[in-house]
CSV table of C-alpha atoms in Angstrom, one decimal:
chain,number,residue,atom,x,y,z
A,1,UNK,CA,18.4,176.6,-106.3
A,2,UNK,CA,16.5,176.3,-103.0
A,3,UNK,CA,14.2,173.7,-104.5
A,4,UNK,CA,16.4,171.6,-106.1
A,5,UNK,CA,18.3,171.6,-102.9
A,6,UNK,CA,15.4,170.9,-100.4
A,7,UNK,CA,14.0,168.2,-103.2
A,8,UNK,CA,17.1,166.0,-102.7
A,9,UNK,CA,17.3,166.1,-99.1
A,10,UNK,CA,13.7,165.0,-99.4
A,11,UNK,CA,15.0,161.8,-101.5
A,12,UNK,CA,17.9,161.2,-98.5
A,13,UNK,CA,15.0,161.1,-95.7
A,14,UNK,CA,12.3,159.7,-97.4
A,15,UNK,CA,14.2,156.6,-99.9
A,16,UNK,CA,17.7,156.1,-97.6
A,17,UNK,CA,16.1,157.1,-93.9
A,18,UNK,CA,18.6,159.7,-92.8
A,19,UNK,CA,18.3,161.5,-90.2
A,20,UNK,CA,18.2,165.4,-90.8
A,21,UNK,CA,21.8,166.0,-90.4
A,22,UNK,CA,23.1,163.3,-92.4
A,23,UNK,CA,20.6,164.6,-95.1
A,24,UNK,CA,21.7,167.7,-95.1
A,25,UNK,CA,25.2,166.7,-95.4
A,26,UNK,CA,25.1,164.9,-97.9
A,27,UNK,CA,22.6,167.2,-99.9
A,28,UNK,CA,25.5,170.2,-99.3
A,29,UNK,CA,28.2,168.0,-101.0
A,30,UNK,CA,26.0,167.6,-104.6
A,31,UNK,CA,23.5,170.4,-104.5
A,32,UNK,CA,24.8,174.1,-103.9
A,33,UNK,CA,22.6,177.3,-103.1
A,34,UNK,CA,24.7,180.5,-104.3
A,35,UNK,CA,24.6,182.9,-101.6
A,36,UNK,CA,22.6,181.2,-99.1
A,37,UNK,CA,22.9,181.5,-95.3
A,38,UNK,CA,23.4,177.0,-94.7
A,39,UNK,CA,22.2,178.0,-90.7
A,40,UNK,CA,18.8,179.3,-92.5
A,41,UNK,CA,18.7,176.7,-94.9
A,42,UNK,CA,19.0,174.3,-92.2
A,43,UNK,CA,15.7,175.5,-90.6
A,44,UNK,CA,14.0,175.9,-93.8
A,45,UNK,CA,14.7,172.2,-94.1
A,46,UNK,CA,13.3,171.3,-90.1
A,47,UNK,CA,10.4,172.9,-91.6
A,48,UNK,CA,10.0,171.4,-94.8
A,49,UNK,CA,10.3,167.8,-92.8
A,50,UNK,CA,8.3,169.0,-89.7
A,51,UNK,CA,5.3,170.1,-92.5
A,52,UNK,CA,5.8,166.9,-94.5
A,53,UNK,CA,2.2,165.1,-93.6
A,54,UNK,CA,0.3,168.3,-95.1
A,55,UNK,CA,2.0,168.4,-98.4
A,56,UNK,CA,0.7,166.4,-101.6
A,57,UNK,CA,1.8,164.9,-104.6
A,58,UNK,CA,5.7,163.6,-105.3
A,59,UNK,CA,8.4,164.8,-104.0
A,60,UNK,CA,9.1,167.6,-106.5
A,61,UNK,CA,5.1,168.9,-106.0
A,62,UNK,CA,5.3,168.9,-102.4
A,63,UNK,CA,8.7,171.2,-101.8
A,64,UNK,CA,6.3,173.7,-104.7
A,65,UNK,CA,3.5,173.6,-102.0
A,66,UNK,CA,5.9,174.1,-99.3
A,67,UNK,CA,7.6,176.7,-100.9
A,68,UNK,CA,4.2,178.6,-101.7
A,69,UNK,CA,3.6,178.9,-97.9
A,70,UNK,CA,0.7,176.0,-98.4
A,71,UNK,CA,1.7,173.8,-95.5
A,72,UNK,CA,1.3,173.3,-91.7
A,73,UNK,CA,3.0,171.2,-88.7
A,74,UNK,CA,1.0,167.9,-88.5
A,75,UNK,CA,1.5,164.4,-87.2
A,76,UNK,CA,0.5,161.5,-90.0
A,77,UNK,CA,-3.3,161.1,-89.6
A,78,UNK,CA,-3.1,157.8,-87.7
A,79,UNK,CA,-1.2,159.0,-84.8
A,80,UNK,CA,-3.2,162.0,-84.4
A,81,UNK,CA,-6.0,159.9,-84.4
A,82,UNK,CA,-4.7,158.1,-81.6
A,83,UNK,CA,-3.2,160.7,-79.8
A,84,UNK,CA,-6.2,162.9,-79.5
A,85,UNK,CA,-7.8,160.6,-76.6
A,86,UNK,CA,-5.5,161.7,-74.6
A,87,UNK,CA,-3.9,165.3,-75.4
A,88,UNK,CA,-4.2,167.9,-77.5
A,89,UNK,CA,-2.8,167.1,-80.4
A,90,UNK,CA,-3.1,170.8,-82.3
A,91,UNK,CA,-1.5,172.5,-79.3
A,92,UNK,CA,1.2,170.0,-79.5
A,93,UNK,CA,1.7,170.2,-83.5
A,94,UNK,CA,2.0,173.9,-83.2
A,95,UNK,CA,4.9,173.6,-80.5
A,96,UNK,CA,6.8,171.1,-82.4
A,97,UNK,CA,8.2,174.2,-84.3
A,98,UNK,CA,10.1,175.7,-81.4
A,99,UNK,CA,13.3,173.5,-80.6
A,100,UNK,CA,14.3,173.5,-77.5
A,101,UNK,CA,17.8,172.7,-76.7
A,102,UNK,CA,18.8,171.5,-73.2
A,103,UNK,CA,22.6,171.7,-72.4
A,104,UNK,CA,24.5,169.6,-69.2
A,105,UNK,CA,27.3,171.1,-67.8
A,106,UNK,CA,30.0,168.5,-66.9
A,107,UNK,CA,31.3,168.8,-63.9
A,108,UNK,CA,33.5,165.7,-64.5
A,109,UNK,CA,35.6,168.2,-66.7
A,110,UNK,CA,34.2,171.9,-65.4
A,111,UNK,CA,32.7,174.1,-63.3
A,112,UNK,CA,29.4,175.2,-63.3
A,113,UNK,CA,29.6,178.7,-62.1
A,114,UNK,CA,32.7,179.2,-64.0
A,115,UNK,CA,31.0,177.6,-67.0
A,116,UNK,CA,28.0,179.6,-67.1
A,117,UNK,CA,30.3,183.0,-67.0
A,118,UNK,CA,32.2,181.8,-69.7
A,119,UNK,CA,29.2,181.3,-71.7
A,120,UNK,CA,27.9,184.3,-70.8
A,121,UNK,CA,30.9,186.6,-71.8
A,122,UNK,CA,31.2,184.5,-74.9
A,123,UNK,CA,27.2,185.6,-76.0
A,124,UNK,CA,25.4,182.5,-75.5
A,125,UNK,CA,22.2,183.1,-74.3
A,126,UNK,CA,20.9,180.6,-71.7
A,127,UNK,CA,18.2,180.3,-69.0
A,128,UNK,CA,19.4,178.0,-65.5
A,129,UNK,CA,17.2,175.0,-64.9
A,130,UNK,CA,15.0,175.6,-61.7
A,131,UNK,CA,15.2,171.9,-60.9
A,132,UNK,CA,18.5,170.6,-62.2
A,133,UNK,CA,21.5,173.0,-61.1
A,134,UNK,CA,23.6,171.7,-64.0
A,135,UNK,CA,21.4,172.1,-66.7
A,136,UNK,CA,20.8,175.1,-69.2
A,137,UNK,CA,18.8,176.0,-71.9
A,138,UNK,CA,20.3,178.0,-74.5
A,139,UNK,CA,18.4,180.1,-76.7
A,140,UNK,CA,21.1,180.4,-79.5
A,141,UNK,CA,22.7,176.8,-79.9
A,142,UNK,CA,24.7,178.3,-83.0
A,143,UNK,CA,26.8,180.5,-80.8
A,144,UNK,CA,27.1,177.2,-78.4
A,145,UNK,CA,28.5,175.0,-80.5
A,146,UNK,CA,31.3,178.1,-81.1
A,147,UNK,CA,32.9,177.6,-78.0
A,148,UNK,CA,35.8,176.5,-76.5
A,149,UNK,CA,33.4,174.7,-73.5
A,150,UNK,CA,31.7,172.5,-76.4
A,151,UNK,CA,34.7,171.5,-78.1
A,152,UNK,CA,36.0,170.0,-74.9
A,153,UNK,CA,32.9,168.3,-73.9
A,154,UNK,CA,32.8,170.6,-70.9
A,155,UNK,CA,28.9,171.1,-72.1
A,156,UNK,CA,26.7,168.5,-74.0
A,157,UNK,CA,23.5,168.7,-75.6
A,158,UNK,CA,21.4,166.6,-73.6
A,159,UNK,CA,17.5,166.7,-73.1
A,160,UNK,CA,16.1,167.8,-69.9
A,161,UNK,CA,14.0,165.0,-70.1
A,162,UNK,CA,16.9,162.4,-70.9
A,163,UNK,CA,18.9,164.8,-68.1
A,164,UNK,CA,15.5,164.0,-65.2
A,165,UNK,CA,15.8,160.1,-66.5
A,166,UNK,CA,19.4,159.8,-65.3
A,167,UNK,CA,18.1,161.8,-62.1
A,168,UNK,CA,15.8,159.4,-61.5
A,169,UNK,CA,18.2,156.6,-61.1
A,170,UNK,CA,19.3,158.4,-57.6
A,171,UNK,CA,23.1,157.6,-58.4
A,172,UNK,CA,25.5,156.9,-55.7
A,173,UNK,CA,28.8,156.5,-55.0
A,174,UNK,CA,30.5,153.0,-55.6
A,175,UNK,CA,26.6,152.0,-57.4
A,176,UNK,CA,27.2,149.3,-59.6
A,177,UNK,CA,24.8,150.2,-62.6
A,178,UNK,CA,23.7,148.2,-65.5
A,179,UNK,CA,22.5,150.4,-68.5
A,180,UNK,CA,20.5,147.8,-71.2
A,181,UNK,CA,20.3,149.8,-73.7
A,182,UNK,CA,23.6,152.5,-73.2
A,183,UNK,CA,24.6,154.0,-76.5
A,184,UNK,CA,25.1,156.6,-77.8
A,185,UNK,CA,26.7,157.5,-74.1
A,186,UNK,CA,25.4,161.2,-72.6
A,187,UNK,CA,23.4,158.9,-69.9
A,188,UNK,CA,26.4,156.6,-69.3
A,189,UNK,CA,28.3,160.0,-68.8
A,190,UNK,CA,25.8,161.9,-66.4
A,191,UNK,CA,25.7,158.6,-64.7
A,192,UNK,CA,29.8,158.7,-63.6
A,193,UNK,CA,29.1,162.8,-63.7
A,194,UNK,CA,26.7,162.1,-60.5
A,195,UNK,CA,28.4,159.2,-59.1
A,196,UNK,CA,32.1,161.3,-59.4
A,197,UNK,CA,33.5,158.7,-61.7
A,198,UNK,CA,32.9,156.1,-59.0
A,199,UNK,CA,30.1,153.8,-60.3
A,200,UNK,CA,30.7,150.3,-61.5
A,201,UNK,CA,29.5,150.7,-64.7
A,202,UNK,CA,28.0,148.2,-67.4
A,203,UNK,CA,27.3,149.4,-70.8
A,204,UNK,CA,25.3,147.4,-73.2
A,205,UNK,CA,23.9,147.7,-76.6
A,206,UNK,CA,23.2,144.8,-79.4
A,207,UNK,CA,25.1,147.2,-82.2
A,208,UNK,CA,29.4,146.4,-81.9
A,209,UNK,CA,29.8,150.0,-83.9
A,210,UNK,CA,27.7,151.7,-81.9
A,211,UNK,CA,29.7,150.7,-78.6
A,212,UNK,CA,33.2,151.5,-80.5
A,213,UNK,CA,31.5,155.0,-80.8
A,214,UNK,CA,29.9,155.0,-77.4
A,215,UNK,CA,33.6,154.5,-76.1
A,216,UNK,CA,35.5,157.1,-77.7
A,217,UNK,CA,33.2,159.7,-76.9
A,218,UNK,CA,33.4,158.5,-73.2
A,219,UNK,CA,36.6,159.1,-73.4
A,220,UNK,CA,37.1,162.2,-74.0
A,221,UNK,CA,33.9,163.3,-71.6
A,222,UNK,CA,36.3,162.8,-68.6
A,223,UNK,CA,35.1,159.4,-67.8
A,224,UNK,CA,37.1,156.8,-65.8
A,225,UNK,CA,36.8,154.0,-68.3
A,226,UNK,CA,38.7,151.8,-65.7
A,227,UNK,CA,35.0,151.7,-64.0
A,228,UNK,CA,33.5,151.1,-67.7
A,229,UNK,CA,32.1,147.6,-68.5
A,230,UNK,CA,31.4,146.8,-72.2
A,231,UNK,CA,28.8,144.5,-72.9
A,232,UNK,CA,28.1,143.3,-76.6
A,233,UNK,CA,24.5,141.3,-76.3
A,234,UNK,CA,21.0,141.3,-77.2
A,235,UNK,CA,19.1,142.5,-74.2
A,236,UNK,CA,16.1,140.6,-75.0
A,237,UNK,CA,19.2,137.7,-74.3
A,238,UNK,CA,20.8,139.3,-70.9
A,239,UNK,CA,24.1,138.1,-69.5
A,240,UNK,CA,24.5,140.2,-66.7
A,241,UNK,CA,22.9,139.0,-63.4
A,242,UNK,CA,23.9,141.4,-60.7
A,243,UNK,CA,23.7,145.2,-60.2
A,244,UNK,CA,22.0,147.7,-57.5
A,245,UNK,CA,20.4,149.5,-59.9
A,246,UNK,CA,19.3,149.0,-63.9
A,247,UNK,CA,18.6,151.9,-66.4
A,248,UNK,CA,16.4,151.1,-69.8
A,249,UNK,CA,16.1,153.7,-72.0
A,250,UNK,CA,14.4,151.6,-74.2
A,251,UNK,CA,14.6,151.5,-78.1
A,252,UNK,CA,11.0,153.1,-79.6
A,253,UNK,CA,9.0,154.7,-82.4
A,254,UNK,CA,11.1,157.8,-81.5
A,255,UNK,CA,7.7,159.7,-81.4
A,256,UNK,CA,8.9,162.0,-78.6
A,257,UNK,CA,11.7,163.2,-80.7
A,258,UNK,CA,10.0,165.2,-83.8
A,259,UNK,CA,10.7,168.9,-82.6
A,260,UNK,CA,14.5,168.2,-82.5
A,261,UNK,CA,14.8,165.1,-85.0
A,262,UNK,CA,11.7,166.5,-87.5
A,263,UNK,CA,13.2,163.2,-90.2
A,264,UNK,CA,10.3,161.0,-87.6
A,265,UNK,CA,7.7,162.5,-89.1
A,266,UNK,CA,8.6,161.0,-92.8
A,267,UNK,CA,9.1,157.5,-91.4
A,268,UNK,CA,6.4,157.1,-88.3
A,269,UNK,CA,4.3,154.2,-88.9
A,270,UNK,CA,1.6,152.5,-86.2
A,271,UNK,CA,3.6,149.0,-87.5
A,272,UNK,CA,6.7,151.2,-86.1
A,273,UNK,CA,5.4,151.5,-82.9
A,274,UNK,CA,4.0,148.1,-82.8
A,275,UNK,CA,7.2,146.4,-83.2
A,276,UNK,CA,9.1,148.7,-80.5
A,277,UNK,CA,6.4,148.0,-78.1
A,278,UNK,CA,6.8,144.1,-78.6
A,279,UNK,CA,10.4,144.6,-78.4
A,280,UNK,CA,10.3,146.7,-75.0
A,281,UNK,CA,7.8,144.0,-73.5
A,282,UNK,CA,11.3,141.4,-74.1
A,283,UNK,CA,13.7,143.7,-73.0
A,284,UNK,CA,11.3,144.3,-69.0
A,285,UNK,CA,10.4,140.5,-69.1
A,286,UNK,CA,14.1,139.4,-69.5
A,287,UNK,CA,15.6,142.1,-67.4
A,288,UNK,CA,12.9,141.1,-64.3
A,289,UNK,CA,13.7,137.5,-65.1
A,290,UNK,CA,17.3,137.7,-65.0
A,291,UNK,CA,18.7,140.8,-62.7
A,292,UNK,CA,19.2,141.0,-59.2
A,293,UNK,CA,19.1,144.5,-58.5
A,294,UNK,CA,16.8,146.7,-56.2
A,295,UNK,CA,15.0,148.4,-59.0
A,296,UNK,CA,15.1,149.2,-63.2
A,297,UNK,CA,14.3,152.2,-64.2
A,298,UNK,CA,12.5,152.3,-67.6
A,299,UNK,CA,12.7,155.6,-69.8
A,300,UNK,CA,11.4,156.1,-73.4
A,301,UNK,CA,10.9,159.3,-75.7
A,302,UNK,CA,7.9,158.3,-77.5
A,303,UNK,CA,4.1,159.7,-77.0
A,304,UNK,CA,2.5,156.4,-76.9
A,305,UNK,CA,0.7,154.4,-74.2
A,306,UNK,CA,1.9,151.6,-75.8
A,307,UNK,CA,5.5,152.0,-75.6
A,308,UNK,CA,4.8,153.2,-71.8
A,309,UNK,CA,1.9,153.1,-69.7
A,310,UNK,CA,0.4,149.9,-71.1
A,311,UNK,CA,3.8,147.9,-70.2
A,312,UNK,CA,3.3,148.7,-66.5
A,313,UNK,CA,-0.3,148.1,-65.6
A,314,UNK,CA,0.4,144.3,-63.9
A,315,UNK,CA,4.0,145.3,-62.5
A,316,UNK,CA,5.4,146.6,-59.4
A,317,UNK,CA,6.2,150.2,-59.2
A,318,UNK,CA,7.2,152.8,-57.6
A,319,UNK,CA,7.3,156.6,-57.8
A,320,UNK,CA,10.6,157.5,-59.6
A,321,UNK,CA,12.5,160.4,-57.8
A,322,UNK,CA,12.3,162.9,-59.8
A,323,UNK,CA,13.5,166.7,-59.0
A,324,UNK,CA,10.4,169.6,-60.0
A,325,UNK,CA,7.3,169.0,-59.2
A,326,UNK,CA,5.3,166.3,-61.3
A,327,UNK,CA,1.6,164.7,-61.9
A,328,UNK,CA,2.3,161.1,-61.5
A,329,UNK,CA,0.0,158.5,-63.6
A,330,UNK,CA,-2.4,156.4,-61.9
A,331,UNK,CA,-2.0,152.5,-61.9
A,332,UNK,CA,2.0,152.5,-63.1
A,333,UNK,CA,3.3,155.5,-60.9
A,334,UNK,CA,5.2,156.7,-63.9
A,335,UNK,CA,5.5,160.8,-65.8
A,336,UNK,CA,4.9,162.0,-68.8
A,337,UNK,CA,7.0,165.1,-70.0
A,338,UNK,CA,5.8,166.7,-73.3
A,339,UNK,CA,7.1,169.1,-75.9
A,340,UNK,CA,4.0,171.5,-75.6
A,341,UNK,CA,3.5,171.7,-71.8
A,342,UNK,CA,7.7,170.7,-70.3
A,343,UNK,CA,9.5,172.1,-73.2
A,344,UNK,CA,11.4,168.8,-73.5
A,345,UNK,CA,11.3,165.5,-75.8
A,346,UNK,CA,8.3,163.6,-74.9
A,347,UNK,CA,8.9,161.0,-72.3
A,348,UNK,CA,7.8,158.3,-70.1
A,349,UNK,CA,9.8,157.4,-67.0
A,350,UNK,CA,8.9,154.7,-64.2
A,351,UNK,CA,10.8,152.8,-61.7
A,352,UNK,CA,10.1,148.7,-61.8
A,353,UNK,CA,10.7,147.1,-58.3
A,354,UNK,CA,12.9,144.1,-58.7
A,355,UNK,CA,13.4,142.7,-55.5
């Protein structure tokens, strides 16, 4: 029964914190709905969490409202609150419901043009990027993940925003590259991808499993893990002194995320954001204090000033180089992409002088 079914992934999201997928995993394996279609069920589910902050009453009584068609897409009253002094929140809510899915060709282990005829002939609809030449977005990610291309890691989902953060970096070969904050890997991979396996490469992160993973996915993206650094640390702690260049895609509220991780909009608190914001403020000081390197550049998918903006309106900047055309924010020469208006996880991206 569809409710029963939708009921305890509610419980896995709201009581253990899972993410959508693992939710719906682990709801399939106890709860079964007799001769549903799991692709549909999946979105009803997207839906159901995407809606969550209009429904009432337990968790039982709210999957009956959503069931009834009583519901809507919006953001927990505080942050939309907040947000509304500076977009519009409504238009924003409403596009949340679209998912868009970005797909980067790699060209450590294909290429494009024979990738995106392959793709074609196998009835996967996609759209080229007009800035990135690599980059696709696919229309039917079910008939994606079907072929041959994503099994070998010739193709990975990756954001265009995540994609235009890597850009921004303005990899070369033989860079040596410090990445703060590296796992779960697709940046760490379009890093080597633009540098043709050449760059120096440090990866850290303060979780040990998360870098085991990191590794084996490297692996079998194509890259040249005799260029691959592994760094177990605490970044607000940095060991590493030297580099050219520094990427932080910082940890955050994961605010910019809803449309393709809807689970955020069970768990977004203001304390949330709060604590990622203190914690990105020790991960800048400590990498300015500690790195010789030309520049850092800071990336993070959340919508609020706090996490961005705010962090950057004493430091030196500069423009980050980023491909398209782009309004660039007054004061901290950093971008904002946005679901509603780029089509893309919500983003900030600067560049932080460090010499």
């Amino acid at each position: 029964m569809i409710k029963d079914f939708l009921t305890t992934l509610l419980y896995f999201v709201e009581e253990k914190g899972y993410p959508l997928p693992v939710a719906f995993k682990k709801t399939k394996e106890i709860k079964k709905v007799k001769g549903m279609n799991y692709d549909k069920l999946y979105e009803i589910s997207r839906l159901l969490l995407l809606s969550y902050n209009s429904l009432k009453g337990k968790r039982s009584k709210k999957v009956d409202q959503f069931l009834q068609g009583n519901y809507e897409i919006l953001l927990p009253s505080w942050a939309r609150e907040e947000l509304s002094r500076y977009l519009d929140v409504e238009y924003l809510e409403r596009s949340l419901r679209i998912k868009n899915t970005w797909v980067r060709i790699n060209t450590l282990k294909a290429d494009v043009d024979k990738v995106l005829k392959s793709l074609e002939n196998q009835g996967v609809n996609f759209e080229v990027d007009k800035d990135v030449y690599y980059l696709i977005k696919v229309e039917n990610e079910s008939a994606l993940k079907k072929t041959k291309e994503f099994a070998n890691f010739e193709v990975i989902i990756q954001d265009k925003a995540s994609v235009l953060t890597v850009e921004s970096l303005e990899v070369g070969k033989g860079d040596k590259i410090i990445d703060l904050s590296s796992a779960p890997g697709n940046k760490a991979s379009q890093i080597m991808q633009l540098g043709e396996n050449s760059v120096e490469l440090f990866l850290a992160d303060i979780d040990i499993n998360r870098l085991k993973r990191e590794v084996d996915l490297l692996k079998k993206m194509g890259v040249n893990m005799n260029k691959i650094h592994i760094i177990h640390q605490d970044s607000t702690n940095n060991s590493m002194l030297r580099s050219d260049k520094v990427l932080l895609d910082a940890p955050c509220s994961s605010s910019g995320m809803i449309s393709n991780e809807p689970a955020i909009m069970v768990n977004l608190t203001r304390e949330k954001v709060t604590y990622y914001s203190q914690l990105q403020r020790k991960m800048i000081d400590e990498a300015r204090k500690t790195i010789n390197a030309d520049y850092l550049i800071y990336a993070v998918c959340s919508l609020f000033p706090e996490e961005g903006e705010e962090h950057f309106m004493n430091l030196k900047t500069e423009k980050p180089k980023i491909p398209g055309e782009r309004p660039y924010i007054d004061g901290v020469n950093g971008i904002r992409l946005f679901p509603h208006i780029n089509f893309t996880e919500g983003f900030f991206i600067t560049k932080i002088l460090l010499q």
